[in-house]
Amino acid sequence: MDQADKLRKKVEELKEQVPSARVIAVTSGKGGVGKTSISVNLALQFQKQGKRVVILDADFGLANVEVMLGIRPQNNLADVVFNNCSIEDVITKGPMGIGFISGGSGVQDLVSLDKTRLQKLIAQLVKLDSLYDVVIIDTGAGISDSVIEFVLSSPEVLLVITPEPTSITDAYSLLKAVNRKKEFERNNKAIKVITNRVEGPEDGKEIYDKISIVVSKFLNIQLDYLGYIPYDKRLGNAVLEQTPVIIGCPNSEPAIRFKSICNMLLEIPEEESKKYGIARVLLDFIKNKKSKG
């Protein structure tokens, strides 16, 4: 049993004492499809519905979440490991009370941590599980190793797709890359599709149907459909104004769709949605990284 396995066993034991947060990774096959906008607006909608939410920005080097929120964190995840910060020290408060943690380069550095530092990090992440109901991981764009490993490690994945042919083909390529990994547990993985920047409900469902049929036939992966976000200039304006549409235009069609998607996610029974928390996800991420290296 290696170090990560021992720590994972410890996390499982702690789970009996500390409630696990629901962990949702938001990803895509390519950049520029609105993944971060969806992460932020869903976080805000969960918060509006009474959930305590924190976003982990795992898009290394591209501070998309902080740009969208108009805030600059003083610390990132690496400071927990290397600068004796607590997990509370690296949580930046965002609008409506949501939390935000900048991954910075810290998540990439996790693989090289010694036993003492890794144990310290996991203890802080277990604390994070108790502080929040929902942890949303905004993964990087594209099909990098880190994106694949977050998809493998997270119990619940939201796959964002737009009508662009490259978005659809790259989303398929991401799932194909995940499917090749021996760590992929298809029966314990919920992958849900959100179609973004579509003309309407029929357009969004048609895009989902296309990829779902191909993925089911060639990869034997079952996708679920959460819904669509319409193309709307207010979403672009929200980015420029650093005011998410949930806040700036709460009665707009995009805001209504975010509420609908959030409601669908909240309808999932807790025993299915809270399989394990962020401490376990990061441990599995580290283990997958190490096995690759």
XYZ file of C-alpha atoms in Angstrom:
293
model
C 0.000 0.000 0.000
C 1.629 3.291 -1.106
C 1.473 6.660 0.659
C -1.549 7.915 -1.282
C -3.460 4.692 -0.569
C -2.738 4.972 3.166
C -3.935 8.563 3.212
C -7.005 7.635 1.183
C -7.856 4.997 3.800
C -7.450 7.652 6.496
C -9.779 9.987 4.597
C -12.368 7.201 4.373
C -12.146 6.765 8.154
C -12.533 10.508 8.719
C -15.578 10.534 6.442
C -17.511 8.838 9.253
C -16.824 11.870 11.449
C -16.702 14.723 8.920
C -19.351 15.190 6.209
C -18.073 15.189 2.636
C -18.795 18.058 0.304
C -20.336 17.392 -3.073
C -17.576 17.716 -5.674
C -18.434 18.757 -9.233
C -15.759 19.153 -11.907
C -16.719 21.439 -14.795
C -14.739 20.671 -17.920
C -14.690 20.820 -21.722
C -12.699 19.472 -24.611
C -11.425 22.906 -25.621
C -11.087 26.449 -24.381
C -13.444 29.320 -25.100
C -16.723 27.441 -24.601
C -17.862 29.285 -21.462
C -16.765 26.698 -18.922
C -15.700 29.224 -16.275
C -18.869 31.281 -16.735
C -20.917 28.162 -16.091
C -18.810 27.267 -13.028
C -19.262 30.729 -11.498
C -22.974 31.121 -12.266
C -23.815 27.631 -11.025
C -21.876 28.339 -7.831
C -23.904 31.493 -7.303
C -27.171 29.692 -8.010
C -26.307 26.911 -5.537
C -25.557 29.634 -2.996
C -28.921 31.294 -3.676
C -30.575 27.953 -2.974
C -29.021 27.737 0.470
C -25.852 25.748 -0.232
C -22.389 26.756 0.955
C -20.222 26.790 -2.169
C -16.522 27.176 -2.947
C -14.857 27.197 -6.377
C -11.400 25.670 -6.872
C -9.789 27.288 -9.896
C -7.661 24.499 -11.344
C -7.009 26.248 -14.659
C -3.296 26.670 -13.947
C -1.758 29.955 -15.010
C -5.026 31.382 -16.366
C -6.842 33.210 -13.584
C -10.217 33.006 -15.307
C -12.366 32.770 -12.188
C -10.759 35.741 -10.466
C -11.083 37.811 -13.648
C -14.755 36.899 -13.944
C -15.435 37.733 -10.301
C -13.289 40.850 -10.307
C -11.308 39.749 -7.256
C -7.645 38.959 -6.736
C -6.846 36.373 -4.048
C -3.895 37.036 -1.772
C -3.011 33.347 -1.427
C -3.435 30.109 -3.342
C -3.479 26.391 -2.582
C 0.317 26.203 -2.565
C 0.386 28.465 0.495
C -1.327 25.743 2.541
C 1.574 23.424 1.787
C 4.568 25.729 1.722
C 3.661 28.813 3.800
C 1.811 27.362 6.798
C -1.544 28.825 5.770
C -4.763 27.171 6.876
C -7.412 26.368 4.297
C -9.415 29.331 5.604
C -6.454 31.613 4.831
C -6.571 30.758 1.113
C -10.345 31.095 0.664
C -11.271 34.418 -0.926
C -14.823 35.587 -0.365
C -16.741 36.289 -3.554
C -20.180 37.742 -4.316
C -23.170 36.398 -2.396
C -20.813 34.668 0.024
C -19.348 32.034 -2.279
C -15.752 31.010 -1.600
C -12.956 30.910 -4.150
C -9.588 29.150 -4.004
C -6.903 29.829 -6.570
C -5.064 26.649 -7.470
C -2.156 28.583 -8.948
C 0.699 26.194 -9.656
C 0.033 24.512 -6.318
C -2.063 21.643 -7.643
C 0.609 20.668 -10.165
C 3.179 20.601 -7.356
C 1.163 18.152 -5.264
C 2.778 15.130 -6.891
C 6.209 15.969 -5.463
C 5.072 16.580 -1.865
C 6.751 14.626 0.908
C 4.689 12.635 3.406
C 4.528 15.380 6.046
C 3.363 18.078 3.652
C 0.869 15.787 1.959
C -0.648 14.821 5.305
C -0.922 18.492 6.214
C -2.687 19.302 2.958
C -5.144 16.422 3.312
C -6.001 17.490 6.878
C -6.834 20.965 5.559
C -8.890 19.544 2.689
C -10.877 17.404 5.109
C -11.628 20.660 6.927
C -12.750 22.179 3.608
C -15.201 19.291 3.234
C -16.789 20.317 6.520
C -16.956 24.030 5.649
C -18.837 23.703 2.341
C -21.699 21.722 0.863
C -20.483 21.983 -2.736
C -16.978 22.259 -4.210
C -16.918 23.206 -7.893
C -13.630 22.490 -9.685
C -13.118 24.694 -12.722
C -10.682 22.535 -14.671
C -8.259 23.734 -17.296
C -9.208 23.955 -20.938
C -8.288 21.345 -23.488
C -7.166 17.758 -23.025
C -4.139 18.120 -20.779
C -3.069 15.417 -18.336
C -4.350 17.475 -15.407
C -7.801 17.868 -16.980
C -8.028 14.128 -17.640
C -6.950 13.357 -14.075
C -9.547 15.693 -12.585
C -12.240 14.014 -14.691
C -11.002 10.625 -13.464
C -10.853 11.750 -9.832
C -14.157 13.635 -9.529
C -17.341 11.667 -8.845
C -19.462 14.126 -10.830
C -18.451 15.813 -14.088
C -20.223 18.517 -16.094
C -19.093 18.543 -19.724
C -19.674 21.869 -21.500
C -20.223 21.755 -25.275
C -21.086 24.481 -27.807
C -22.465 24.126 -31.356
C -18.972 24.579 -32.855
C -17.863 21.349 -34.572
C -14.476 21.594 -32.836
C -16.166 21.750 -29.432
C -18.082 18.552 -30.137
C -15.091 16.653 -31.558
C -12.794 17.825 -28.747
C -15.351 16.821 -26.101
C -15.413 13.353 -27.686
C -11.609 13.267 -27.707
C -11.538 14.124 -23.998
C -13.935 11.285 -23.182
C -11.924 8.942 -25.397
C -8.734 9.843 -23.507
C -10.488 9.286 -20.164
C -11.906 5.967 -21.376
C -8.400 4.672 -22.121
C -7.306 5.070 -18.502
C -7.386 1.987 -16.313
C -8.486 4.203 -13.412
C -11.726 5.111 -15.179
C -14.695 3.640 -13.299
C -17.625 4.135 -15.643
C -20.143 2.739 -13.178
C -19.151 5.255 -10.496
C -18.841 8.262 -12.766
C -21.710 10.630 -13.517
C -20.946 12.651 -16.663
C -23.569 15.261 -17.486
C -23.684 17.509 -20.541
C -24.535 21.213 -20.654
C -24.865 22.738 -24.103
C -23.852 26.384 -24.173
C -24.447 29.292 -26.586
C -27.237 27.508 -28.418
C -30.219 29.015 -30.241
C -32.819 27.265 -28.125
C -33.863 24.008 -26.426
C -34.114 21.996 -29.653
C -30.654 23.073 -30.771
C -29.168 22.188 -27.382
C -30.826 18.758 -27.235
C -29.754 17.972 -30.807
C -26.101 18.618 -29.941
C -26.388 16.404 -26.871
C -28.059 13.613 -28.874
C -25.268 13.646 -31.462
C -22.440 13.208 -28.988
C -24.392 10.896 -26.701
C -25.097 8.382 -29.473
C -21.460 8.291 -30.616
C -20.052 8.100 -27.079
C -22.448 5.311 -26.136
C -21.676 3.302 -29.275
C -17.882 3.613 -29.412
C -16.870 4.286 -25.794
C -19.702 2.614 -23.899
C -20.116 5.717 -21.739
C -23.559 6.899 -20.669
C -24.050 10.671 -20.761
C -26.902 12.535 -19.098
C -28.348 15.836 -20.297
C -28.694 18.698 -17.824
C -29.898 21.363 -20.216
C -28.796 24.354 -22.245
C -27.631 27.939 -21.852
C -28.795 30.152 -24.735
C -26.569 32.435 -26.733
C -27.078 35.835 -25.137
C -25.036 39.021 -25.374
C -25.656 39.647 -21.688
C -23.355 36.735 -20.853
C -20.524 38.402 -22.758
C -21.291 41.745 -21.164
C -21.269 40.101 -17.739
C -17.680 38.976 -18.311
C -16.624 42.466 -19.387
C -18.377 44.043 -16.408
C -17.093 41.353 -14.013
C -20.641 40.869 -12.765
C -22.007 37.327 -13.327
C -25.363 37.202 -15.081
C -26.985 35.567 -12.049
C -26.336 38.836 -10.206
C -26.471 41.447 -12.978
C -29.466 40.057 -14.895
C -31.262 37.666 -12.517
C -34.442 37.551 -14.624
C -32.704 36.944 -17.958
C -33.093 33.718 -19.916
C -29.518 32.547 -19.104
C -30.136 33.115 -15.382
C -33.387 31.138 -15.602
C -31.559 28.285 -17.326
C -28.847 28.242 -14.657
C -31.567 27.948 -12.034
C -33.145 25.047 -13.935
C -29.814 23.209 -14.214
C -29.089 23.796 -10.543
C -32.516 22.436 -9.607
C -31.848 19.287 -11.615
C -28.546 18.786 -9.796
C -30.243 19.313 -6.427
C -32.826 16.639 -7.265
C -30.096 13.978 -7.242
C -30.241 12.054 -3.934
C -27.464 12.971 -1.491
C -26.195 9.386 -1.301
C -25.474 9.594 -5.035
C -24.154 13.155 -5.179
C -21.907 12.995 -2.106
C -19.930 9.837 -2.769
C -16.711 11.396 -1.481
C -15.338 14.855 -0.893
C -12.539 17.098 -2.105
C -9.866 15.458 0.095
C -10.413 12.114 -1.646
C -10.569 13.781 -5.080
C -7.184 15.475 -4.614
C -5.653 12.247 -3.285
C -6.861 10.320 -6.328
C -5.562 13.150 -8.531
C -2.114 12.795 -6.942
C -2.146 9.019 -7.256
C -3.103 9.184 -10.944
C -0.359 11.731 -11.568
C 2.243 9.590 -9.850
C 1.246 6.407 -11.646
C 1.581 8.232 -14.961
C 4.954 9.653 -13.998
